[in-house]
Amino acid sequence: MLNAPVYIIGAGGIVNTAHLPAYAIAGYNVQGIYDIDANKAKATASKFSLPHVFGSIAEMLAHAPANAVFDVAVPGAQTIPVLQQLPEGASVLLQKPMGENYNEAKQILALSKRRKMQVAINFQLRYAPYILAAKELIRQGRLGTLNDIEINVNVYTPWHLWNFLMASPRVEILYHSIHYIDLIRNLLGNPQTVYAKTTKHPAMPELASVRSNIIMDYGEMVRANILTNHCHNYGEPKQQSYIKIEGSKGAVIINFGALINYPRGAADSFEYILSEDDGAPQWRTMQIEGSWFPHAFIGSMEQVLMAAAGIISKPDNAAEDCIDTMACLEAAYISSAQGGIRPDLL
Ligand SMILES: NC(=O)c1ccc[n+]([C@@H]2O[C@H](COP(=O)([O-])OP(=O)(O)OC[C@H]3O[C@@H](n4cnc5c(N)ncnc54)[C@H](O)[C@@H]3O)[C@@H](O)[C@H]2O)c1
């Protein structure tokens, strides 16, 4: 039974729209919440019938029992200061990204080791219901050996909704493609190298790069590409966002709707084809219950609760694993800054 008491730090957008709705579905035991903005904490507690609202982290810690799990969802720059206040040995789920860059990710990992904490990172796309369905086909061997993953996003994202992004030196890969980097690592392991080009857009010159092409290099036989354009401001009909996974015996195409016509979204679809089928294999559709938001958030917390209960030794999304997602992110930015091969110099 995954009933360790959960204490939430941060009562902002993502906690209200994803964490708490997901935990309500899963029946997790959320005991209380703290936010530097007391009104937000109170409003969130009342909306989700949480028993306790705390006026400070110290007050929360005085209430939390030894088996408490802390769920931290504060702006990136606040993550390390909050983590430093949590008790030695604590179980913690930290919102992604894992710091603002690889250096901060290393600080988070070092801090968690020094304080013997079980820290996991909320890279939750790994646990989206459609990804779990694809993983089940992979686990059963029905896709064969994977040799091609493509994530292709062509949408219009209203970045101006997030004020803090205007001052951020990194936008698209750090806040968005990082989910896809993490997913590809989760499916294929660590790449040998990473190539990338991330590009600004003339309609939003005040922002850092908002479109990216990332190649995760797994050698000669495996292709893993991420292509994102968040600036397709030409209406909904040609917006698209899919994850394609191909193996030697079958393929899956997930059209995920979360980003289409944002924030309204569109329906997801899960299509697959298996060469094991009799006769000429046909594309088929699988109905999947739930979506990325909020259902994937069940899985990232489930890992922390299972580790806290001793059912698994470490969360699958432990900081020790997610540090490699941050290394790939850093490699992508470095690759983009270094640039490609100049044909005019050959
Ligand atoms: N996993 C995802 O897909 C996903 C999606 C959106 C946001 N996020 C991440 O979640 C985090 C929060 O994002 P958001 O959209 O909810 O932002 P938000 O601005 O809506 O909420 C952040 C909240 O944290 C509070 N806060 C700030 N400093 C604090 C501190 N020291 N102690 C306690 N509370 C503090 C703020 O008052 C605010 O209520 C960010 O790190 C963001 O990158 C992740």
mmCIF file of C-alpha atoms in Angstrom, residues 23-213:
data_model
loop_
_atom_site.group_PDB
_atom_site.id
_atom_site.type_symbol
_atom_site.label_atom_id
_atom_site.label_comp_id
_atom_site.label_asym_id
_atom_site.label_seq_id
_atom_site.Cartn_x
_atom_site.Cartn_y
_atom_site.Cartn_z
ATOM 1 C CA TYR A 23 -2.735 12.083 -6.697
ATOM 2 C CA ALA A 24 -6.509 12.274 -6.238
ATOM 3 C CA ILE A 25 -6.957 9.677 -9.012
ATOM 4 C CA ALA A 26 -4.264 7.435 -7.489
ATOM 5 C CA GLY A 27 -5.538 7.878 -3.912
ATOM 6 C CA TYR A 28 -2.165 9.079 -2.575
ATOM 7 C CA ASN A 29 -2.144 10.349 1.004
ATOM 8 C CA VAL A 30 -1.463 14.104 0.677
ATOM 9 C CA GLN A 31 -1.210 15.591 4.174
ATOM 10 C CA GLY A 32 -0.305 19.216 3.641
ATOM 11 C CA ILE A 33 1.037 22.086 1.573
ATOM 12 C CA TYR A 34 3.281 25.146 1.947
ATOM 13 C CA ASP A 35 3.851 28.079 -0.419
ATOM 14 C CA ILE A 36 5.613 31.385 0.235
ATOM 15 C CA ASP A 37 2.317 32.861 -0.949
ATOM 16 C CA ALA A 38 0.013 31.789 1.900
ATOM 17 C CA ASN A 39 -3.128 32.574 -0.105
ATOM 18 C CA LYS A 40 -2.116 30.163 -2.857
ATOM 19 C CA ALA A 41 -1.433 27.425 -0.306
ATOM 20 C CA LYS A 42 -4.818 28.005 1.351
ATOM 21 C CA ALA A 43 -6.726 28.091 -1.943
ATOM 22 C CA THR A 44 -5.058 24.881 -3.155
ATOM 23 C CA ALA A 45 -5.656 23.092 0.167
ATOM 24 C CA SER A 46 -9.298 24.056 0.065
ATOM 25 C CA LYS A 47 -9.734 23.003 -3.591
ATOM 26 C CA PHE A 48 -8.239 19.541 -2.955
ATOM 27 C CA SER A 49 -9.414 19.102 0.673
ATOM 28 C CA LEU A 50 -5.868 18.866 2.062
ATOM 29 C CA PRO A 51 -5.823 18.568 5.864
ATOM 30 C CA HIS A 52 -2.951 20.989 6.645
ATOM 31 C CA VAL A 53 -1.609 24.332 5.376
ATOM 32 C CA PHE A 54 1.781 25.379 6.757
ATOM 33 C CA GLY A 55 3.199 28.881 7.223
ATOM 34 C CA SER A 56 6.837 27.824 6.718
ATOM 35 C CA ILE A 57 8.972 24.827 5.813
ATOM 36 C CA ALA A 58 10.005 24.586 9.494
ATOM 37 C CA GLU A 59 6.342 24.314 10.506
ATOM 38 C CA MET A 60 5.812 21.627 7.872
ATOM 39 C CA LEU A 61 8.841 19.669 9.103
ATOM 40 C CA ALA A 62 7.624 19.836 12.694
ATOM 41 C CA HIS A 63 4.429 18.120 11.553
ATOM 42 C CA ALA A 64 5.859 15.618 9.055
ATOM 43 C CA PRO A 65 6.565 12.092 10.358
ATOM 44 C CA ALA A 66 9.801 10.244 9.582
ATOM 45 C CA ASN A 67 8.286 8.457 6.573
ATOM 46 C CA ALA A 68 7.087 11.707 4.907
ATOM 47 C CA VAL A 69 7.611 12.213 1.176
ATOM 48 C CA PHE A 70 8.231 15.804 0.034
ATOM 49 C CA ASP A 71 6.949 16.946 -3.345
ATOM 50 C CA VAL A 72 8.771 20.128 -4.429
ATOM 51 C CA ALA A 73 7.308 22.196 -7.292
ATOM 52 C CA VAL A 74 8.832 25.661 -7.027
ATOM 53 C CA PRO A 75 10.561 27.786 -9.705
ATOM 54 C CA GLY A 76 13.891 26.263 -10.768
ATOM 55 C CA ALA A 77 16.051 28.814 -8.931
ATOM 56 C CA GLN A 78 14.322 27.920 -5.629
ATOM 57 C CA THR A 79 14.904 24.179 -5.917
ATOM 58 C CA ILE A 80 18.349 23.967 -4.256
ATOM 59 C CA PRO A 81 17.480 26.404 -1.411
ATOM 60 C CA VAL A 82 14.332 24.358 -0.644
ATOM 61 C CA LEU A 83 16.150 21.013 -0.870
ATOM 62 C CA GLN A 84 18.775 22.294 1.591
ATOM 63 C CA GLN A 85 16.044 22.784 4.206
ATOM 64 C CA LEU A 86 14.656 19.245 3.987
ATOM 65 C CA PRO A 87 15.769 16.663 6.555
ATOM 66 C CA GLU A 88 18.646 14.253 6.166
ATOM 67 C CA GLY A 89 17.437 10.942 4.718
ATOM 68 C CA ALA A 90 14.213 12.440 3.317
ATOM 69 C CA SER A 91 12.378 11.078 0.259
ATOM 70 C CA VAL A 92 11.889 13.917 -2.224
ATOM 71 C CA LEU A 93 10.332 14.370 -5.662
ATOM 72 C CA LEU A 94 11.717 17.492 -7.364
ATOM 73 C CA GLN A 95 10.018 19.170 -10.298
ATOM 74 C CA LYS A 96 11.973 19.131 -13.520
ATOM 75 C CA PRO A 97 14.286 20.446 -14.846
ATOM 76 C CA MET A 98 16.935 19.211 -12.402
ATOM 77 C CA GLY A 99 18.317 22.719 -11.864
ATOM 78 C CA GLU A 100 18.803 25.212 -14.684
ATOM 79 C CA ASN A 101 21.868 23.496 -16.166
ATOM 80 C CA TYR A 102 24.177 20.481 -15.756
ATOM 81 C CA ASN A 103 26.232 22.224 -13.095
ATOM 82 C CA GLU A 104 23.170 22.758 -10.896
ATOM 83 C CA ALA A 105 22.061 19.184 -11.577
ATOM 84 C CA LYS A 106 25.429 17.989 -10.235
ATOM 85 C CA GLN A 107 24.946 20.170 -7.140
ATOM 86 C CA ILE A 108 21.507 18.620 -6.560
ATOM 87 C CA LEU A 109 22.919 15.108 -6.908
ATOM 88 C CA ALA A 110 25.862 15.879 -4.579
ATOM 89 C CA LEU A 111 23.535 17.438 -1.992
ATOM 90 C CA SER A 112 21.202 14.437 -2.093
ATOM 91 C CA LYS A 113 24.130 12.034 -1.605
ATOM 92 C CA ARG A 114 25.699 14.096 1.184
ATOM 93 C CA ARG A 115 22.375 14.249 3.045
ATOM 94 C CA LYS A 116 21.534 10.585 2.232
ATOM 95 C CA MET A 117 18.273 11.688 0.633
ATOM 96 C CA GLN A 118 16.289 9.635 -1.862
ATOM 97 C CA VAL A 119 15.775 12.323 -4.518
ATOM 98 C CA ALA A 120 13.792 11.679 -7.706
ATOM 99 C CA ILE A 121 13.075 14.072 -10.566
ATOM 100 C CA ASN A 122 9.644 14.661 -12.041
ATOM 101 C CA PHE A 123 10.482 13.761 -15.661
ATOM 102 C CA GLN A 124 7.029 12.284 -15.956
ATOM 103 C CA LEU A 125 6.573 11.728 -19.708
ATOM 104 C CA ARG A 126 8.191 8.304 -19.056
ATOM 105 C CA TYR A 127 5.004 7.375 -17.177
ATOM 106 C CA ALA A 128 2.349 8.842 -19.493
ATOM 107 C CA PRO A 129 -0.271 6.138 -20.057
ATOM 108 C CA TYR A 130 0.486 5.969 -23.817
ATOM 109 C CA ILE A 131 4.199 5.563 -23.075
ATOM 110 C CA LEU A 132 3.439 2.800 -20.558
ATOM 111 C CA ALA A 133 1.405 1.065 -23.292
ATOM 112 C CA ALA A 134 4.322 1.332 -25.738
ATOM 113 C CA LYS A 135 6.739 0.056 -23.070
ATOM 114 C CA GLU A 136 4.470 -2.937 -22.488
ATOM 115 C CA LEU A 137 4.640 -3.833 -26.213
ATOM 116 C CA ILE A 138 8.431 -3.434 -26.021
ATOM 117 C CA ARG A 139 8.621 -5.551 -22.844
ATOM 118 C CA GLN A 140 6.633 -8.314 -24.530
ATOM 119 C CA GLY A 141 9.118 -8.235 -27.420
ATOM 120 C CA ARG A 142 6.364 -7.429 -29.904
ATOM 121 C CA LEU A 143 8.169 -4.407 -31.418
ATOM 122 C CA GLY A 144 11.416 -6.391 -31.675
ATOM 123 C CA THR A 145 14.651 -4.454 -31.273
ATOM 124 C CA LEU A 146 14.146 -0.687 -31.374
ATOM 125 C CA ASN A 147 15.995 1.095 -34.168
ATOM 126 C CA ASP A 148 14.168 4.398 -34.701
ATOM 127 C CA ILE A 149 12.554 6.996 -32.451
ATOM 128 C CA GLU A 150 11.282 10.308 -33.750
ATOM 129 C CA ILE A 151 9.559 13.012 -31.758
ATOM 130 C CA ASN A 152 8.115 15.718 -33.948
ATOM 131 C CA VAL A 153 6.335 18.780 -32.601
ATOM 132 C CA ASN A 154 4.946 21.540 -34.819
ATOM 133 C CA VAL A 155 2.703 23.742 -32.675
ATOM 134 C CA TYR A 156 2.186 27.293 -31.486
ATOM 135 C CA THR A 157 3.222 27.645 -27.851
ATOM 136 C CA PRO A 158 2.260 30.958 -26.206
ATOM 137 C CA TRP A 159 5.586 31.338 -24.410
ATOM 138 C CA HIS A 160 4.558 34.830 -23.272
ATOM 139 C CA LEU A 161 2.322 33.176 -20.651
ATOM 140 C CA TRP A 162 5.473 32.393 -18.636
ATOM 141 C CA ASN A 163 7.040 35.754 -17.774
ATOM 142 C CA PHE A 164 10.196 34.263 -16.288
ATOM 143 C CA LEU A 165 11.133 32.788 -19.690
ATOM 144 C CA MET A 166 11.822 36.269 -21.078
ATOM 145 C CA ALA A 167 14.931 36.501 -18.871
ATOM 146 C CA SER A 168 15.950 32.863 -19.233
ATOM 147 C CA PRO A 169 19.138 32.178 -21.215
ATOM 148 C CA ARG A 170 17.646 28.821 -22.234
ATOM 149 C CA VAL A 171 14.053 28.110 -23.240
ATOM 150 C CA GLU A 172 13.047 25.296 -25.576
ATOM 151 C CA ILE A 173 15.377 22.423 -24.735
ATOM 152 C CA LEU A 174 15.566 23.240 -21.013
ATOM 153 C CA TYR A 175 11.824 23.586 -20.490
ATOM 154 C CA HIS A 176 10.410 21.369 -23.178
ATOM 155 C CA SER A 177 12.561 19.035 -25.284
ATOM 156 C CA ILE A 178 14.116 17.864 -22.032
ATOM 157 C CA HIS A 179 11.022 15.661 -21.649
ATOM 158 C CA TYR A 180 11.798 14.001 -24.996
ATOM 159 C CA ILE A 181 15.514 13.648 -24.222
ATOM 160 C CA ASP A 182 14.542 11.952 -20.969
ATOM 161 C CA LEU A 183 12.028 9.704 -22.719
ATOM 162 C CA ILE A 184 14.534 8.584 -25.369
ATOM 163 C CA ARG A 185 17.108 7.838 -22.657
ATOM 164 C CA ASN A 186 14.456 5.921 -20.755
ATOM 165 C CA LEU A 187 13.767 3.769 -23.832
ATOM 166 C CA LEU A 188 17.257 3.432 -25.353
ATOM 167 C CA GLY A 189 19.697 4.236 -22.536
ATOM 168 C CA ASN A 190 22.390 6.884 -22.806
ATOM 169 C CA PRO A 191 23.415 8.019 -26.297
ATOM 170 C CA GLN A 192 27.044 7.938 -27.400
ATOM 171 C CA THR A 193 26.938 11.600 -28.443
ATOM 172 C CA VAL A 194 24.412 14.409 -28.942
ATOM 173 C CA TYR A 195 24.207 16.815 -31.881
ATOM 174 C CA ALA A 196 21.850 19.790 -31.849
ATOM 175 C CA LYS A 197 20.869 23.091 -33.390
ATOM 176 C CA THR A 198 18.442 25.214 -31.408
ATOM 177 C CA THR A 199 17.080 28.341 -33.061
ATOM 178 C CA LYS A 200 15.356 31.586 -32.093
ATOM 179 C CA HIS A 201 12.325 32.915 -34.005
ATOM 180 C CA PRO A 202 11.963 36.360 -35.602
ATOM 181 C CA ALA A 203 8.456 36.803 -34.159
ATOM 182 C CA MET A 204 9.781 36.424 -30.601
ATOM 183 C CA PRO A 205 13.340 37.816 -30.668
ATOM 184 C CA GLU A 206 13.237 38.616 -26.947
ATOM 185 C CA LEU A 207 13.211 34.875 -26.178
ATOM 186 C CA ALA A 208 16.143 32.471 -26.295
ATOM 187 C CA SER A 209 15.826 29.619 -28.802
ATOM 188 C CA VAL A 210 12.328 28.172 -29.222
ATOM 189 C CA ARG A 211 12.862 25.587 -31.973
ATOM 190 C CA SER A 212 15.237 22.636 -31.792
ATOM 191 C CA ASN A 213 16.634 19.732 -33.756
#
